[in-house]
mmCIF file of C-alpha atoms and ligand atoms in Angstrom:
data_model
loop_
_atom_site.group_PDB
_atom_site.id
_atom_site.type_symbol
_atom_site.label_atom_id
_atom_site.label_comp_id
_atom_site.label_asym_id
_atom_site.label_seq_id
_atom_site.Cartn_x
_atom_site.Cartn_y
_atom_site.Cartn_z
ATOM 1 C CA UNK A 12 -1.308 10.392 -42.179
ATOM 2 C CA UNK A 13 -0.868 8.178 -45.264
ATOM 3 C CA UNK A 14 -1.920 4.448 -45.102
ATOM 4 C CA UNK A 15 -1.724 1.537 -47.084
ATOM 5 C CA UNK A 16 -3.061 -1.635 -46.360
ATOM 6 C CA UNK A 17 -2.618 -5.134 -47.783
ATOM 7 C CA UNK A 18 -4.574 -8.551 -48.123
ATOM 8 C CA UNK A 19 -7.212 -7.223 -49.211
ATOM 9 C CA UNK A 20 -10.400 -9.671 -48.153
ATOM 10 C CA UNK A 21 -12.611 -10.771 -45.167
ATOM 11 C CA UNK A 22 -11.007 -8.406 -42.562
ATOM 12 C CA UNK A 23 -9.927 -5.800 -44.877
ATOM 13 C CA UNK A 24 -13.582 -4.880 -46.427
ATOM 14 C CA UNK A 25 -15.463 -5.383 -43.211
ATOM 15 C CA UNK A 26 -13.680 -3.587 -40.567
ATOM 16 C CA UNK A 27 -10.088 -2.177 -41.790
ATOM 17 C CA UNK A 28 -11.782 -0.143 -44.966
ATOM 18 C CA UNK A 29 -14.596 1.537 -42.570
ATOM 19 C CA UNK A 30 -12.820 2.328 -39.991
ATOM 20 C CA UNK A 31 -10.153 4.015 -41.710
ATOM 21 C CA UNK A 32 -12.234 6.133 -43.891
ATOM 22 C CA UNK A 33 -13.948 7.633 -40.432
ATOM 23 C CA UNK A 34 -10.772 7.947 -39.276
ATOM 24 C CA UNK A 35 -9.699 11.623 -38.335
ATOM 25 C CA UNK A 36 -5.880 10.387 -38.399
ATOM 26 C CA UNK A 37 -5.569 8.133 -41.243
ATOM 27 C CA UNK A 38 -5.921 8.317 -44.990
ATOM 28 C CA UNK A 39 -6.267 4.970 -47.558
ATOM 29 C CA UNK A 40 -3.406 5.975 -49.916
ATOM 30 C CA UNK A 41 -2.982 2.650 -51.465
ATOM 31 C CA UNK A 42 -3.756 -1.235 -51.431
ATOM 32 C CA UNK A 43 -1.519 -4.491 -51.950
ATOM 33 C CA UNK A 44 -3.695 -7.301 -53.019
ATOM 34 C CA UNK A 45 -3.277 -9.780 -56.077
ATOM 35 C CA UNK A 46 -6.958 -9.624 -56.041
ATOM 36 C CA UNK A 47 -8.595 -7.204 -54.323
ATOM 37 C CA UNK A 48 -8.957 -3.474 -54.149
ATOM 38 C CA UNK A 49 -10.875 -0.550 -52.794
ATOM 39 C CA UNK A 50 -12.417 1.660 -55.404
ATOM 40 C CA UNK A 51 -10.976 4.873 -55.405
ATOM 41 C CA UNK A 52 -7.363 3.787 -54.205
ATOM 42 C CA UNK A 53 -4.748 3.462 -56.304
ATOM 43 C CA UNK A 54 -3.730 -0.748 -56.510
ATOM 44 C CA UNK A 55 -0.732 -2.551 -56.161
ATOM 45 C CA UNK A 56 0.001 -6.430 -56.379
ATOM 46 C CA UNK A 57 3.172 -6.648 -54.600
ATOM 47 C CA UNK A 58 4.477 -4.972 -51.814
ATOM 48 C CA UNK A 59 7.931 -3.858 -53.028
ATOM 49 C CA UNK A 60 6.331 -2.094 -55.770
ATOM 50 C CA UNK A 61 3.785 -0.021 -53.435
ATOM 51 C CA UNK A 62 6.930 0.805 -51.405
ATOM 52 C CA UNK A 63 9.129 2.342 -54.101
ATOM 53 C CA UNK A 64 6.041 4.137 -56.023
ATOM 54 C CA UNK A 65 5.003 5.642 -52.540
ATOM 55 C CA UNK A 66 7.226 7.079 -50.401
ATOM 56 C CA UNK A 67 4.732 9.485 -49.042
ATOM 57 C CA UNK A 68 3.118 6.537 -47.324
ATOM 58 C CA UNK A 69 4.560 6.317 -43.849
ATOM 59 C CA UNK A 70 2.371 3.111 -42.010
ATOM 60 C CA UNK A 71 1.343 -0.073 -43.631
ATOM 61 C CA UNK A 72 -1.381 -2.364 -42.003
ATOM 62 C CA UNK A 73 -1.379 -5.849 -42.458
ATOM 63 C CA UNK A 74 -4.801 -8.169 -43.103
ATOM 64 C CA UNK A 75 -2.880 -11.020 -44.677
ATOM 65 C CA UNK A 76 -3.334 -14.608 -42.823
ATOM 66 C CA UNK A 77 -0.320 -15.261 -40.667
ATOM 67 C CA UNK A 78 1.911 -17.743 -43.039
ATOM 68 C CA UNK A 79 2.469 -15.412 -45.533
ATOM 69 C CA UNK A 80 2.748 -12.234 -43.241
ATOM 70 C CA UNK A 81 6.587 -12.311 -42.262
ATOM 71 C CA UNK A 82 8.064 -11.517 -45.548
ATOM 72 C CA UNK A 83 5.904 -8.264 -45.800
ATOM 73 C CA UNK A 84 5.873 -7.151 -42.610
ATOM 74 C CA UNK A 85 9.850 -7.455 -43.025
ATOM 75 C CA UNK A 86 9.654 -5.318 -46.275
ATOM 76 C CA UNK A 87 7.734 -2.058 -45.026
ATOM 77 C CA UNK A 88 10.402 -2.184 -41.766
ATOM 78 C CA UNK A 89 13.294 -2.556 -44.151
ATOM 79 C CA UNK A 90 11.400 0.114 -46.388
ATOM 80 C CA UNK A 91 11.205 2.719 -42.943
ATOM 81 C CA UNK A 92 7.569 2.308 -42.444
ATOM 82 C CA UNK A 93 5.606 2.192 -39.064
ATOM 83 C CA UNK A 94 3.938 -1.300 -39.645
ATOM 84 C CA UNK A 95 0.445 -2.566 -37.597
ATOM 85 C CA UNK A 96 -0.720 -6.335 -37.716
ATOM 86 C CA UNK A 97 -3.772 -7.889 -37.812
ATOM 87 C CA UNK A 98 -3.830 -10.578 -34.979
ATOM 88 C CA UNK A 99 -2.211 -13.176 -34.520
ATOM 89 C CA UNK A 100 0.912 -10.622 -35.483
ATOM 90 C CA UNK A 101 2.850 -13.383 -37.104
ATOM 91 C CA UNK A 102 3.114 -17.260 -37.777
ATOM 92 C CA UNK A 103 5.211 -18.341 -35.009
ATOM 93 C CA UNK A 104 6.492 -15.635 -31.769
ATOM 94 C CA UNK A 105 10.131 -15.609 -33.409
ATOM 95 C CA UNK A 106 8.542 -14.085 -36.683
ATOM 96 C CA UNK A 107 7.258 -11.132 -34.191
ATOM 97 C CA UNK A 108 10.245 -10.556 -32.130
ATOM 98 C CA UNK A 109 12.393 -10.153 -35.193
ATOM 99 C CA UNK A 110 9.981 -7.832 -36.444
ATOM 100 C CA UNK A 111 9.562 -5.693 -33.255
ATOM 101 C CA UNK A 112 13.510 -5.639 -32.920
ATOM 102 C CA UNK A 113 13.794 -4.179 -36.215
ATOM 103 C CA UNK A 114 11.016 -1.778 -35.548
ATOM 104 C CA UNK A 115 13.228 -0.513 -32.520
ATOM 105 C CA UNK A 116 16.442 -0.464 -34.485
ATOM 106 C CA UNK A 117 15.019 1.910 -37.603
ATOM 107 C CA UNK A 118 12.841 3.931 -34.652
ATOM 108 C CA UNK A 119 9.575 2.840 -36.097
ATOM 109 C CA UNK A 120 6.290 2.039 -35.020
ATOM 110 C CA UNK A 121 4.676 -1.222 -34.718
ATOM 111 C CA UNK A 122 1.368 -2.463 -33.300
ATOM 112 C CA UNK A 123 0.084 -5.735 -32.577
ATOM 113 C CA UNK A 124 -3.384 -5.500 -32.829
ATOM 114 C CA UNK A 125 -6.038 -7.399 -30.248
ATOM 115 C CA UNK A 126 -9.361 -6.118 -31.468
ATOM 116 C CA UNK A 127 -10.971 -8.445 -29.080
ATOM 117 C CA UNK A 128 -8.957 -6.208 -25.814
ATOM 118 C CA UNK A 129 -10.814 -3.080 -27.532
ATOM 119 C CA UNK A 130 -14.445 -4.534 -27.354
ATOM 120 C CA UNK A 131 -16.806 -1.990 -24.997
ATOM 121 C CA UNK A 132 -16.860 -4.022 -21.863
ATOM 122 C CA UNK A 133 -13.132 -5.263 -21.373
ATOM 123 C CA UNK A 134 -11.563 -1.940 -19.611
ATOM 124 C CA UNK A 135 -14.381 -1.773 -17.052
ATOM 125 C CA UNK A 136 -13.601 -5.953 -16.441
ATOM 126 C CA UNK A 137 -10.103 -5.043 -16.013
ATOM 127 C CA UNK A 138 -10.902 -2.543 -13.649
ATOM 128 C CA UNK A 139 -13.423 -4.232 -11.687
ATOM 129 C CA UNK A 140 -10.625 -7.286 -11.583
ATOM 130 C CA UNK A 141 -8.334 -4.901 -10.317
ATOM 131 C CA UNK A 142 -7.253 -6.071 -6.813
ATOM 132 C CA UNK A 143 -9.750 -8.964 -6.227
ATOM 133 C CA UNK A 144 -8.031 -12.427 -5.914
ATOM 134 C CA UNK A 145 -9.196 -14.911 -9.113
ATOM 135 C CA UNK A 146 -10.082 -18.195 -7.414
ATOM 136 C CA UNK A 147 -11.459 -19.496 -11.364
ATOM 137 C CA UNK A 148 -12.281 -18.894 -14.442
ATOM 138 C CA UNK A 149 -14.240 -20.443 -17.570
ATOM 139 C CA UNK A 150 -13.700 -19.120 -21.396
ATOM 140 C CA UNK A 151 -16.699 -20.692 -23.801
ATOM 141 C CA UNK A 152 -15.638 -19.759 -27.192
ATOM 142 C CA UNK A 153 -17.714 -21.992 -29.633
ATOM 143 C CA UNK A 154 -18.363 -20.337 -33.289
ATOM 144 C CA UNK A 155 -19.443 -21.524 -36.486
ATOM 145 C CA UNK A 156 -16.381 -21.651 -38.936
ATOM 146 C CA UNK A 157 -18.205 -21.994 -41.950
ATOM 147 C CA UNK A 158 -20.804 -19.193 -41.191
ATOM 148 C CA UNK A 159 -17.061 -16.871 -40.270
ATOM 149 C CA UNK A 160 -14.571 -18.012 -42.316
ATOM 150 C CA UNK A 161 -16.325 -19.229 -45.263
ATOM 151 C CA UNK A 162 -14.096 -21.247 -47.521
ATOM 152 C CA UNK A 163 -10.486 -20.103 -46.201
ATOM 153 C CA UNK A 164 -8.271 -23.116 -46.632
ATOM 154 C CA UNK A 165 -5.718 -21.491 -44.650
ATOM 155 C CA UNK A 166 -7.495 -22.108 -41.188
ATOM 156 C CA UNK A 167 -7.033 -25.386 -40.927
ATOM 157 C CA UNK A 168 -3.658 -25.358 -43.255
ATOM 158 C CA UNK A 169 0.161 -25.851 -40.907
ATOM 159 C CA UNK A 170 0.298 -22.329 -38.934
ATOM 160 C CA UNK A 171 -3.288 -21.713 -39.746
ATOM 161 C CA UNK A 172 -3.906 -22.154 -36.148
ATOM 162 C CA UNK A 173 -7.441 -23.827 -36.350
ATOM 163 C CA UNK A 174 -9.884 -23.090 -33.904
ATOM 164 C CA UNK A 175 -7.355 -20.806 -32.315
ATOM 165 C CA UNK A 176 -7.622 -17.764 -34.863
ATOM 166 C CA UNK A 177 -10.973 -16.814 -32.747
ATOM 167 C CA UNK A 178 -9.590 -18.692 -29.478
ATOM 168 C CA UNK A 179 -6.857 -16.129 -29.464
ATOM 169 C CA UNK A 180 -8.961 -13.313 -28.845
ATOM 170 C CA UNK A 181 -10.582 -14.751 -26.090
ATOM 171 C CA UNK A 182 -7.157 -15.114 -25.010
ATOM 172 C CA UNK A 183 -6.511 -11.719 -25.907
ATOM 173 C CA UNK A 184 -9.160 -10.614 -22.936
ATOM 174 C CA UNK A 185 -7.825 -13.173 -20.131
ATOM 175 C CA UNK A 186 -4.221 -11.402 -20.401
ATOM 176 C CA UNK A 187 -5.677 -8.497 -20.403
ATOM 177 C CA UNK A 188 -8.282 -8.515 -17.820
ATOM 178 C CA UNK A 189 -6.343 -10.834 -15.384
ATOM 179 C CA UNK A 190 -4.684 -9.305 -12.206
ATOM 180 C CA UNK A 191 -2.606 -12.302 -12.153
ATOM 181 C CA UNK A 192 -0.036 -14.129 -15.082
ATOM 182 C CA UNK A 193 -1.407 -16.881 -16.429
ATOM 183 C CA UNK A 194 0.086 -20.123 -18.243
ATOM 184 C CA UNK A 195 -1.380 -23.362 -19.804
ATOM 185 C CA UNK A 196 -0.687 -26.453 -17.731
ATOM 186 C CA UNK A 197 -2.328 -28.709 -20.100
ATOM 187 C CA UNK A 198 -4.518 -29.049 -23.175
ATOM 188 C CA UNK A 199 -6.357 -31.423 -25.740
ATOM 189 C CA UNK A 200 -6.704 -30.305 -29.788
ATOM 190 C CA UNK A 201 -8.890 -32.021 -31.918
ATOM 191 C CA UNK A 202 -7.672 -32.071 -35.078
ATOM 192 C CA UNK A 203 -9.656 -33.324 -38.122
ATOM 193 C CA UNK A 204 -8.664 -36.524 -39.624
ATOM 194 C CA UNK A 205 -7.798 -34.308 -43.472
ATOM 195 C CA UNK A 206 -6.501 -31.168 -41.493
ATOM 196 C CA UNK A 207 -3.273 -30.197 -39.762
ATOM 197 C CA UNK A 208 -5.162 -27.868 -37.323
ATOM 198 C CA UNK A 209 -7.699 -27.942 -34.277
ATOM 199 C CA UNK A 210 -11.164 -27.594 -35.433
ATOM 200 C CA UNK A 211 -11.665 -27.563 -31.227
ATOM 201 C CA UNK A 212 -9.326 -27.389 -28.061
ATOM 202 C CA UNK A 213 -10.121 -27.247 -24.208
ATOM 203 C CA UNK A 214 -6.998 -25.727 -22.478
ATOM 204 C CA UNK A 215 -6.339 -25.905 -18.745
ATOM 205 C CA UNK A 216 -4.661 -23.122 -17.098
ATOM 206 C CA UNK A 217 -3.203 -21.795 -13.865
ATOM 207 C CA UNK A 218 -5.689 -20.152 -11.596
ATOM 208 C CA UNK A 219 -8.119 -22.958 -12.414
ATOM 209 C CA UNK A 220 -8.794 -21.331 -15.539
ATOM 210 C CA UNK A 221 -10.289 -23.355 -18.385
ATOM 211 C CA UNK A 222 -10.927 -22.829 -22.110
ATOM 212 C CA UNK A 223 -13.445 -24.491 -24.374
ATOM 213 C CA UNK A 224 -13.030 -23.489 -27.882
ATOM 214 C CA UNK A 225 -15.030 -25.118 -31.044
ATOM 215 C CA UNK A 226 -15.494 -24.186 -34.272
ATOM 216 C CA UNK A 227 -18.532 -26.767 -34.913
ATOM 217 C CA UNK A 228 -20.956 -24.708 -32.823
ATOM 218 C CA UNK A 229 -24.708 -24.385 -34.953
ATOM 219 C CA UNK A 230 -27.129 -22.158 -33.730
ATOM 220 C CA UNK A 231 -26.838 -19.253 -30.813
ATOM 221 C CA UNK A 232 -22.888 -18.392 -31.312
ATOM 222 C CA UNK A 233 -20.621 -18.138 -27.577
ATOM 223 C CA UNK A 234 -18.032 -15.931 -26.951
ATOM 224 C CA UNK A 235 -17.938 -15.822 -23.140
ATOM 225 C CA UNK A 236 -15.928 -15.146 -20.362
ATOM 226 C CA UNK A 237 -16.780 -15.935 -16.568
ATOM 227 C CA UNK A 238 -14.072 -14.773 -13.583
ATOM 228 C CA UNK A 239 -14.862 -16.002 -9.898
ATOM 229 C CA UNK A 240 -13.197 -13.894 -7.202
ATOM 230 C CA UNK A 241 -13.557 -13.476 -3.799
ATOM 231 C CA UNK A 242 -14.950 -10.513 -3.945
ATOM 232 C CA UNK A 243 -18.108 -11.906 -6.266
ATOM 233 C CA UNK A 244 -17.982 -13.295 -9.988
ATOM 234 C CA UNK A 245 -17.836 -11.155 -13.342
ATOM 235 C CA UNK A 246 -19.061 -12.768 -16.724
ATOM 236 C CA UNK A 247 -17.953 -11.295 -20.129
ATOM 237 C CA UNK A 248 -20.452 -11.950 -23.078
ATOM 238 C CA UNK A 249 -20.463 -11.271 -26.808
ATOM 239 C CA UNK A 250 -16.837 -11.317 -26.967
ATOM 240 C CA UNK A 251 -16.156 -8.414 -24.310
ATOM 241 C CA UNK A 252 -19.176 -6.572 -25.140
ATOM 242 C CA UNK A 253 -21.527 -7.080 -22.233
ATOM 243 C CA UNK A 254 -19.934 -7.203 -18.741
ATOM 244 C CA UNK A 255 -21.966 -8.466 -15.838
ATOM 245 C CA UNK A 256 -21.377 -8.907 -12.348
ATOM 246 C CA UNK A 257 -23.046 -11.603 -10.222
ATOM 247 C CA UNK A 258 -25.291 -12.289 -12.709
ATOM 248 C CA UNK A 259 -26.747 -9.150 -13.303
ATOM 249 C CA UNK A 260 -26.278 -6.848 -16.546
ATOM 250 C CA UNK A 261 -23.503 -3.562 -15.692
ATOM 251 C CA UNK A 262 -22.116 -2.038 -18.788
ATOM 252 C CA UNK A 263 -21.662 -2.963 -22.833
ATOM 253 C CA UNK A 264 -23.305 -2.699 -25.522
ATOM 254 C CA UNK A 265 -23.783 -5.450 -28.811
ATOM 255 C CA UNK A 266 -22.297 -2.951 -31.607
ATOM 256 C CA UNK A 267 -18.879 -4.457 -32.280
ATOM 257 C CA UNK A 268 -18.127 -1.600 -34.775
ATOM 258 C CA UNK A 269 -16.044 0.186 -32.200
ATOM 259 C CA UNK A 270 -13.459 -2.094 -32.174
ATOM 260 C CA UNK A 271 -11.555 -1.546 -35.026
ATOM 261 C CA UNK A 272 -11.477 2.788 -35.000
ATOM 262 C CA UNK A 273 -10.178 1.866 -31.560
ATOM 263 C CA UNK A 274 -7.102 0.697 -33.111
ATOM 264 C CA UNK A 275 -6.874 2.589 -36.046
ATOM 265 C CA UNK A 276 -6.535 5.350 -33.091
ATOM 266 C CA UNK A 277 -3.833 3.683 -30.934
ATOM 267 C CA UNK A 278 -2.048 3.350 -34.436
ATOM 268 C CA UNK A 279 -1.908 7.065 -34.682
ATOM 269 C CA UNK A 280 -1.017 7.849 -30.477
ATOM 270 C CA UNK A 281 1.944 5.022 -31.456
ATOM 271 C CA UNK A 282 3.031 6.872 -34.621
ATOM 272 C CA UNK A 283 2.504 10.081 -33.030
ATOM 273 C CA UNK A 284 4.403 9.315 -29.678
ATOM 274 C CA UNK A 285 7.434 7.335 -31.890
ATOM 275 C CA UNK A 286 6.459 4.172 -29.712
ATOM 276 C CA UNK A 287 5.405 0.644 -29.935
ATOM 277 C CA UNK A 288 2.496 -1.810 -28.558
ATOM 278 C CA UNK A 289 3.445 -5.608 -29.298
ATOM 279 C CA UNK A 290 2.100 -7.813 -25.984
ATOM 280 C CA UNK A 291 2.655 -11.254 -26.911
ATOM 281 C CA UNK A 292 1.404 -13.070 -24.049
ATOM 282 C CA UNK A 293 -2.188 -14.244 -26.076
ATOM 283 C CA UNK A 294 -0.035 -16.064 -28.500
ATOM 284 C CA UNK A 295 2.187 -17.002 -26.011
ATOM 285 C CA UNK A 296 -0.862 -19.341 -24.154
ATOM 286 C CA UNK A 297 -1.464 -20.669 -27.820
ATOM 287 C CA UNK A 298 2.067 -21.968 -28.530
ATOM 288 C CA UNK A 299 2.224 -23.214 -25.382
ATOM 289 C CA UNK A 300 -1.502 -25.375 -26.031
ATOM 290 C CA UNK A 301 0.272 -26.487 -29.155
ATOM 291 C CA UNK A 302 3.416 -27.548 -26.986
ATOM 292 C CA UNK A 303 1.812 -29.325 -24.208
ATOM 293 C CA UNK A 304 -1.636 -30.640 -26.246
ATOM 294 C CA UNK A 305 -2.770 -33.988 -26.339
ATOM 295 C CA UNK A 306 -3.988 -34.542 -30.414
ATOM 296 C CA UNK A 307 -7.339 -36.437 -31.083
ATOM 297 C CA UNK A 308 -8.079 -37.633 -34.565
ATOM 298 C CA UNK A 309 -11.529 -36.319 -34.955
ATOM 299 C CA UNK A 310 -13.998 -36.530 -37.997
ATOM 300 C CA UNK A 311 -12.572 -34.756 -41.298
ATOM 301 C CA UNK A 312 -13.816 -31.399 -42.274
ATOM 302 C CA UNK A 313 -15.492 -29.629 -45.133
ATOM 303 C CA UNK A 314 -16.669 -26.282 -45.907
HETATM 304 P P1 LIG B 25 -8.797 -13.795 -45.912
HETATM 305 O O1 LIG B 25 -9.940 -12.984 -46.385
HETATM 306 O O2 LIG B 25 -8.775 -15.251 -46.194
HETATM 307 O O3 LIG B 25 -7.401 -13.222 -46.437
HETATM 308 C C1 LIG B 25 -7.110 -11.850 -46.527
HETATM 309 C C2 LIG B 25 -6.329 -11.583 -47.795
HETATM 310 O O4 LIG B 25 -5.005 -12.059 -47.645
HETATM 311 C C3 LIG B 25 -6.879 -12.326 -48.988
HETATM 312 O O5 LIG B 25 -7.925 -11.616 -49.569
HETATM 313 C C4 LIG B 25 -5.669 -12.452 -49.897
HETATM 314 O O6 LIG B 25 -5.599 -11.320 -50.730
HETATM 315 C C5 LIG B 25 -4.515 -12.478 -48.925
HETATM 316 N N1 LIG B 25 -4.003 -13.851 -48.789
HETATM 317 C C6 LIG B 25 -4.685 -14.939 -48.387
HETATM 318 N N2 LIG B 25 -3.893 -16.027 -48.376
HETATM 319 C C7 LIG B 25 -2.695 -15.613 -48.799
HETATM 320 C C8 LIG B 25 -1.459 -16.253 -49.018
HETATM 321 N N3 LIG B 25 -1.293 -17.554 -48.780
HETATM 322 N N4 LIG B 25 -0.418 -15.522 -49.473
HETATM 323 C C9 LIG B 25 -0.561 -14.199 -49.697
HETATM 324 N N5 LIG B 25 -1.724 -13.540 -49.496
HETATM 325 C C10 LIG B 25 -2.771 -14.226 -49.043
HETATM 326 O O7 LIG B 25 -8.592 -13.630 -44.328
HETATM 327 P P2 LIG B 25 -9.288 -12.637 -43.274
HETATM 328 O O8 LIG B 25 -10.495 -13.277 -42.717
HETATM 329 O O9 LIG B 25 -9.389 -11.277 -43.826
HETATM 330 O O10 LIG B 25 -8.188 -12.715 -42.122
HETATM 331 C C11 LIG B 25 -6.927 -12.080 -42.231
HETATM 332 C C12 LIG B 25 -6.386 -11.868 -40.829
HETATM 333 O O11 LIG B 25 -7.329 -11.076 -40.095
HETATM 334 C C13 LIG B 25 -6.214 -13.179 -40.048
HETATM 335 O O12 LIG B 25 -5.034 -13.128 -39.280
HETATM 336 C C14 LIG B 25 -7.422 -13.214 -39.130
HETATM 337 O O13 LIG B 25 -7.155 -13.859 -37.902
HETATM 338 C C15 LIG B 25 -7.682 -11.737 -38.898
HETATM 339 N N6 LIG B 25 -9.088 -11.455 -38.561
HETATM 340 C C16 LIG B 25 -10.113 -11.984 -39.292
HETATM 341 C C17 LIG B 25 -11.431 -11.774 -38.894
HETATM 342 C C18 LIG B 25 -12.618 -12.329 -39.657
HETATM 343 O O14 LIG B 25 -13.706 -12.376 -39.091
HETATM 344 N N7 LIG B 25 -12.460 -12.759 -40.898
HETATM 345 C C19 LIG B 25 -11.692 -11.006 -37.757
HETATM 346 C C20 LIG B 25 -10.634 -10.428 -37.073
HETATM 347 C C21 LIG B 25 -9.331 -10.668 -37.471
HETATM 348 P P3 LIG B 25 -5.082 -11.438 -52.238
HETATM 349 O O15 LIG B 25 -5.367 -12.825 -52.749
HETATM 350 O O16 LIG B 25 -5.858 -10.384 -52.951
HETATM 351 O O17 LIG B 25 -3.606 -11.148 -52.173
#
């Protein structure tokens, strides 16, 4: 099946590019990027353009940041095409209900992609989970945003979401892991004193669940995930990689590579099956931080 895929940059070249090209399913057709493109594949600047010139192309994947996302995602619906986003699927969760309505009107696809929920070790956590009682639970999710996100102004920029573009796919794991619902009861976002966005946020949830996210972290990065039950304790490391259960190593493995053919492969079963996959409940948590968080003026911030 044709693809196209636009916003061309970070994302795009390290995981979209690859894992498409390995793909059995999928095919680069074309690119929409005002700067980028992919040798080889013919290059568009706007979307409308790559819509009318290809009609052969029958899914569109999104790698844009989330402000400008909307308007495009709104224009391959409109245009008949199955549509997958990059997470967060949109700016705001009206932007993404709109979207998946449409999808549903005009019988399309549409995928809201966690790659996080695809990492090796989250389906055996889930399972493990399954019908143990959650008596707490600590996310650690500290990374280094300049050694990540080098230079991207739109982080920290209204809608940007701060410290919550990685947050979220911790997130992303808790809703899917978790026997239970879960909501934030309260939370604190430090936002730098130049910035409109958290450059770190500690969220309290139900289930004494807690969240420690920070984007200032130097040396040995943290992307962990510890459940106690009472049936024993599970800890998820390297971002759903490595599981462990009371303490000692079960299943995982460090190569993140898998994530991303993972979804490039749900894409397909989606298209194939005439279905959709948008679960909203990771963004859902973040909006709700956002509603209910206590801002602290913290020290301004430079890449
Ligand atoms: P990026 O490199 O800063 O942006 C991707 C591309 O989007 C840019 O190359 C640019 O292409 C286009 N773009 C940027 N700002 C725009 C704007 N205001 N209006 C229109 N187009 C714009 O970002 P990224 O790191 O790839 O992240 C994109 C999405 O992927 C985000 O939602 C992020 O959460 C997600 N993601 C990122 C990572 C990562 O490690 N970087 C990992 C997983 C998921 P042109 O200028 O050529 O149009």
């Amino acid at each position: 099946m044709k693809l196209a895929l636009v916003g061309i940059g970070e994302i795009a070249r390290a995981q979209h590019v690859p894992a498409i090209a390995a793909s059995p399913d999928w095919e680069l057709a074309a690119t929409v990027s005002r700067h980028g493109t992919v040798p080889g594949v013919e290059g568009f600047t706007d979307i409308d353009e790559m819509l009318a010139a290809r009609p052969d192309i029958g899914t569109v994947s999104l790698c844009l940041p989330p402000v400008p996302r909307f308007q495009v995602a709104a224009a391959v619906l409109a245009a008949g095409r199955n549509l997958m986003l990059e997470k967060p699927p949109g700016a705001t969760l009206a932007e993404v209900h709109i979207l998946a309505d449409m999808a549903q009107a005009r019988g399309l696809s549409i995928f809201a992609s966690w790659h996080s929920r695809m990492a090796h070790a989250v389906a055996p956590a889930k399972a493990w989970l399954t019908g143990k009682t959650v008596r707490a639970g600590r996310i650690v999710w500290r990374e280094d945003v300049r050694r990540w996100h080098p230079g991207q102004e739109w982080i920290f920029a209204a809608g940007g979401m701060g410290v919550f573009d990685p947050g979220v796919n911790a997130l992303s794991i808790l809703t899917e892991i978790l026997p239970q619902p879960v909501r934030v009861t309260g939370a604190e976002l430090d936002i730098p004193d130049n910035r409109q966005a958290p450059i770190a946020a500690r969220l309290q949830m139900s289930g004494n669940i807690s969240a420690d996210f920070d984007f200032r972290q130097s040396g040995p990065q943290t992307w962990d995930i510890e459940i106690d039950t009472d049936a024993g304790a599970m800890a998820l490391r390297m971002g759903g990689n490595l599981l462990e259960i009371d303490g000692a190593p079960v299943t995982g493995s460090n190569d993140i590579t898998g994530e991303y053919p993972a979804l490039y492969a749900r894409m397909a079963e989606l298209v194939q099956a005439g279905t959709s996959d948008v679960d909203l409940s990771p963004m859902v948590l973040t909006a709700d931080a956002f509603t209910l968080g206590h801002r602290n003026t913290v020290a301004p911030f430079a890449f």
